[in-house]
């Protein structure tokens, strides 16, 4: 009983301190970066670089992410503004998924296609054009997805719905985190050519994840 009382009386600042303290301990116990390299040799003494990814530091960083209440308070004034505009319900409800569908299938879909052309095309001119357009399209997708997330949060808050409790929200956060890693990888290609394979596999996985994210978004939209 005493423990229950002590817990109920703990302040938000105390909880935040404990979260940050846990985060510090977490980092102290795991100094390695998320992307790790290990070199070994094959049977004929040919150097082989093994790439591995550890999500542990990302899980530690998740302790610092703001909760739904904090995000709701930040978006509050904008949500009140949207409500005051008396926009059609269908526009508030389906505006976000419609915009994100265009970004996913037009920019993401074609950008992914160009990525495969860079890897497999034997046409030098086609490959050069793909190398020029591929990063631009995917960077645009990243930007509009991040911007669109704010639109999704606003739409949910305008409809008085929870924002971080659905699988759609979870897959969105994971997708944006993976896109951040995917954006950094090309800068490491020169010193680690093998990362091109990681980039291609991760990119395909991210697109698959966002297709699931899209389906979950439709499910969420039809649920209310």
Short mmCIF file of C-alpha atoms in Angstrom, two decimals:
data_model
loop_
_atom_site.label_atom_id
_atom_site.label_comp_id
_atom_site.label_asym_id
_atom_site.label_seq_id
_atom_site.Cartn_x
_atom_site.Cartn_y
_atom_site.Cartn_z
CA UNK A 1 0.00 0.00 0.00
CA UNK A 2 2.79 2.41 0.85
CA UNK A 3 4.40 1.78 -2.49
CA UNK A 4 1.14 2.46 -4.31
CA UNK A 5 0.67 5.76 -2.51
CA UNK A 6 4.23 6.83 -3.23
CA UNK A 7 3.78 6.03 -6.90
CA UNK A 8 0.52 7.94 -7.21
CA UNK A 9 2.07 11.01 -5.65
CA UNK A 10 5.07 11.10 -7.98
CA UNK A 11 5.16 14.25 -10.08
CA UNK A 12 5.55 14.44 -13.89
CA UNK A 13 8.94 16.09 -13.40
CA UNK A 14 10.04 13.15 -11.29
CA UNK A 15 8.89 10.72 -13.99
CA UNK A 16 10.74 12.73 -16.61
CA UNK A 17 13.90 12.68 -14.48
CA UNK A 18 13.62 8.90 -14.10
CA UNK A 19 13.11 8.52 -17.85
CA UNK A 20 16.21 10.59 -18.64
CA UNK A 21 18.18 8.80 -15.93
CA UNK A 22 17.22 5.44 -17.47
CA UNK A 23 18.18 6.76 -20.89
CA UNK A 24 21.62 7.80 -19.61
CA UNK A 25 22.17 4.38 -18.03
CA UNK A 26 20.99 2.77 -21.24
CA UNK A 27 23.55 4.65 -23.32
CA UNK A 28 26.29 4.02 -20.80
CA UNK A 29 25.69 0.30 -21.04
CA UNK A 30 25.72 0.31 -24.84
CA UNK A 31 28.35 2.55 -26.35
CA UNK A 32 28.26 1.05 -29.82
CA UNK A 33 26.53 2.86 -32.66
CA UNK A 34 23.39 1.34 -34.25
CA UNK A 35 25.34 0.41 -37.39
CA UNK A 36 28.31 -1.81 -36.62
CA UNK A 37 31.00 -3.21 -38.89
CA UNK A 38 32.99 -6.36 -38.34
CA UNK A 39 35.79 -7.56 -40.55
CA UNK A 40 36.67 -11.19 -41.00
CA UNK A 41 38.35 -13.36 -43.61
CA UNK A 42 37.07 -16.11 -45.84
CA UNK A 43 38.79 -19.46 -46.30
CA UNK A 44 40.99 -17.99 -49.04
CA UNK A 45 41.99 -15.04 -46.81
CA UNK A 46 39.82 -12.57 -48.76
CA UNK A 47 38.66 -9.74 -46.42
CA UNK A 48 34.91 -9.76 -45.84
CA UNK A 49 33.04 -6.92 -44.12
CA UNK A 50 29.97 -7.99 -42.17
CA UNK A 51 27.29 -5.34 -41.53
CA UNK A 52 24.99 -5.59 -38.54
CA UNK A 53 22.34 -3.29 -37.14
CA UNK A 54 21.45 -3.02 -33.47
CA UNK A 55 18.16 -1.28 -32.60
CA UNK A 56 19.15 -1.02 -28.93
CA UNK A 57 20.28 2.65 -29.01
CA UNK A 58 17.06 3.58 -30.81
CA UNK A 59 15.02 1.88 -28.10
CA UNK A 60 16.95 3.88 -25.52
CA UNK A 61 16.23 7.12 -27.36
CA UNK A 62 12.51 6.26 -27.39
CA UNK A 63 12.49 7.05 -23.66
CA UNK A 64 12.81 10.75 -24.54
CA UNK A 65 9.92 10.86 -27.01
CA UNK A 66 7.04 13.10 -25.89
CA UNK A 67 3.74 11.50 -24.92
CA UNK A 68 0.33 12.06 -26.48
CA UNK A 69 -0.61 14.66 -23.85
CA UNK A 70 2.46 16.78 -24.57
CA UNK A 71 1.95 16.56 -28.32
CA UNK A 72 -1.74 17.37 -27.93
CA UNK A 73 -0.95 20.51 -25.96
CA UNK A 74 1.49 21.69 -28.65
CA UNK A 75 -1.03 21.10 -31.43
CA UNK A 76 -3.90 22.55 -29.39
CA UNK A 77 -3.93 26.07 -30.88
CA UNK A 78 -3.71 24.77 -34.44
CA UNK A 79 -6.49 22.24 -33.78
CA UNK A 80 -8.70 25.07 -32.46
CA UNK A 81 -7.95 27.05 -35.61
CA UNK A 82 -8.93 24.13 -37.86
CA UNK A 83 -12.17 23.65 -35.91
CA UNK A 84 -12.99 27.35 -36.24
CA UNK A 85 -12.75 27.12 -40.05
CA UNK A 86 -15.77 24.79 -40.17
CA UNK A 87 -14.19 22.65 -42.89
CA UNK A 88 -16.25 19.79 -44.36
CA UNK A 89 -15.99 16.66 -42.25
CA UNK A 90 -14.92 14.56 -45.23
CA UNK A 91 -12.01 16.92 -45.92
CA UNK A 92 -10.72 16.76 -42.35
CA UNK A 93 -11.28 13.01 -42.22
CA UNK A 94 -9.82 11.95 -45.58
CA UNK A 95 -7.53 14.84 -46.54
CA UNK A 96 -4.49 13.34 -44.81
CA UNK A 97 -4.80 9.79 -46.23
CA UNK A 98 -5.48 11.12 -49.75
CA UNK A 99 -2.36 13.32 -49.71
CA UNK A 100 -0.17 10.60 -48.23
CA UNK A 101 -1.40 8.04 -50.76
CA UNK A 102 -0.21 10.32 -53.59
CA UNK A 103 3.19 10.72 -51.92
CA UNK A 104 3.54 6.98 -51.25
CA UNK A 105 2.59 5.68 -54.69
CA UNK A 106 3.85 8.52 -56.90
CA UNK A 107 7.08 9.59 -55.21
CA UNK A 108 7.85 6.46 -53.21
CA UNK A 109 6.77 3.98 -55.87
CA UNK A 110 8.60 5.63 -58.75
CA UNK A 111 11.61 6.41 -56.54
CA UNK A 112 11.85 2.73 -55.61
CA UNK A 113 11.63 1.74 -59.27
CA UNK A 114 14.51 4.12 -60.07
CA UNK A 115 16.54 2.55 -57.27
CA UNK A 116 16.22 -0.85 -58.95
CA UNK A 117 17.14 0.68 -62.32
CA UNK A 118 20.31 2.11 -60.78
CA UNK A 119 21.24 -1.36 -59.61
CA UNK A 120 20.23 -3.51 -62.56
CA UNK A 121 20.09 -1.32 -65.69
CA UNK A 122 22.89 -1.76 -68.22
CA UNK A 123 21.98 1.48 -70.02
CA UNK A 124 24.50 4.11 -68.92
CA UNK A 125 22.25 7.05 -69.77
CA UNK A 126 19.23 5.55 -68.01
CA UNK A 127 21.30 4.75 -64.94
CA UNK A 128 22.70 8.32 -64.82
CA UNK A 129 19.19 9.82 -64.94
CA UNK A 130 18.00 7.41 -62.26
CA UNK A 131 20.93 8.30 -60.02
CA UNK A 132 20.01 11.97 -60.33
CA UNK A 133 16.26 11.61 -59.72
CA UNK A 134 16.15 8.74 -57.20
CA UNK A 135 17.56 10.64 -54.18
CA UNK A 136 15.44 13.70 -54.98
CA UNK A 137 12.20 11.75 -55.07
CA UNK A 138 12.93 9.80 -51.91
CA UNK A 139 14.06 12.95 -50.07
CA UNK A 140 10.78 14.56 -51.14
CA UNK A 141 8.85 11.55 -49.86
CA UNK A 142 10.65 11.78 -46.52
CA UNK A 143 9.84 15.50 -46.25
CA UNK A 144 6.16 15.13 -47.14
CA UNK A 145 5.73 12.10 -44.89
CA UNK A 146 7.18 14.02 -41.94
CA UNK A 147 4.99 17.02 -42.78
CA UNK A 148 1.99 14.77 -43.35
CA UNK A 149 2.40 13.25 -39.91
CA UNK A 150 1.47 16.62 -38.43
CA UNK A 151 -1.63 16.62 -40.63
CA UNK A 152 -2.61 13.18 -39.39
CA UNK A 153 -2.18 14.21 -35.77
CA UNK A 154 -4.25 17.35 -36.37
CA UNK A 155 -7.03 15.35 -38.05
CA UNK A 156 -7.24 12.92 -35.13
CA UNK A 157 -7.20 15.67 -32.51
CA UNK A 158 -9.85 17.62 -34.45
CA UNK A 159 -12.04 14.50 -34.32
CA UNK A 160 -11.23 14.04 -30.59
CA UNK A 161 -9.47 10.72 -31.22
CA UNK A 162 -6.30 9.34 -29.56
CA UNK A 163 -3.17 9.90 -31.62
CA UNK A 164 -0.57 7.31 -30.58
CA UNK A 165 -2.68 4.28 -29.72
CA UNK A 166 -3.27 2.78 -33.18
CA UNK A 167 -1.05 0.41 -35.20
CA UNK A 168 -1.16 3.06 -37.92
CA UNK A 169 0.63 5.54 -35.64
CA UNK A 170 3.18 2.94 -34.51
CA UNK A 171 4.10 1.92 -38.06
CA UNK A 172 4.34 5.60 -39.03
CA UNK A 173 6.86 6.37 -36.28
CA UNK A 174 8.91 3.26 -37.12
CA UNK A 175 8.82 4.13 -40.82
CA UNK A 176 10.08 7.67 -40.28
CA UNK A 177 12.88 6.38 -38.02
CA UNK A 178 13.96 3.87 -40.69
CA UNK A 179 13.76 6.55 -43.38
CA UNK A 180 16.17 8.64 -41.32
CA UNK A 181 18.67 5.78 -41.29
CA UNK A 182 18.08 5.17 -45.00
CA UNK A 183 18.85 8.83 -45.73
CA UNK A 184 22.20 8.61 -43.93
CA UNK A 185 23.40 5.40 -45.60
CA UNK A 186 24.34 6.87 -49.04
CA UNK A 187 26.89 9.16 -47.38
CA UNK A 188 28.73 6.00 -46.22
CA UNK A 189 28.81 4.23 -49.61
CA UNK A 190 32.27 5.45 -50.59
CA UNK A 191 34.03 3.85 -47.65
CA UNK A 192 31.69 0.84 -47.42
CA UNK A 193 30.44 -0.32 -50.85
CA UNK A 194 28.62 -3.22 -49.20
CA UNK A 195 26.19 -0.74 -47.68
CA UNK A 196 24.57 -0.42 -51.11
CA UNK A 197 23.07 -3.86 -50.53
CA UNK A 198 21.86 -2.79 -47.09
CA UNK A 199 20.38 0.36 -48.63
CA UNK A 200 18.47 -1.61 -51.25
CA UNK A 201 17.14 -4.22 -48.85
CA UNK A 202 16.20 -1.63 -46.22
CA UNK A 203 14.51 0.55 -48.84
CA UNK A 204 12.36 -2.35 -50.04
CA UNK A 205 11.48 -3.17 -46.44
CA UNK A 206 10.52 0.44 -45.74
CA UNK A 207 8.21 0.56 -48.77
CA UNK A 208 6.57 -2.68 -47.63
CA UNK A 209 6.14 -1.21 -44.15
CA UNK A 210 4.50 1.92 -45.57
CA UNK A 211 2.11 -0.20 -47.64
CA UNK A 212 1.06 -1.87 -44.39
CA UNK A 213 0.91 1.59 -42.81
CA UNK A 214 -1.40 2.73 -45.63
CA UNK A 215 -3.72 -0.26 -45.13
CA UNK A 216 -3.83 0.37 -41.38
CA UNK A 217 -4.63 4.02 -42.09
CA UNK A 218 -7.62 3.05 -44.21
CA UNK A 219 -8.76 0.71 -41.44
CA UNK A 220 -8.45 3.54 -38.94
CA UNK A 221 -10.31 5.95 -41.22
CA UNK A 222 -13.26 3.60 -41.65
CA UNK A 223 -13.38 2.87 -37.90
CA UNK A 224 -14.96 6.22 -36.99
#
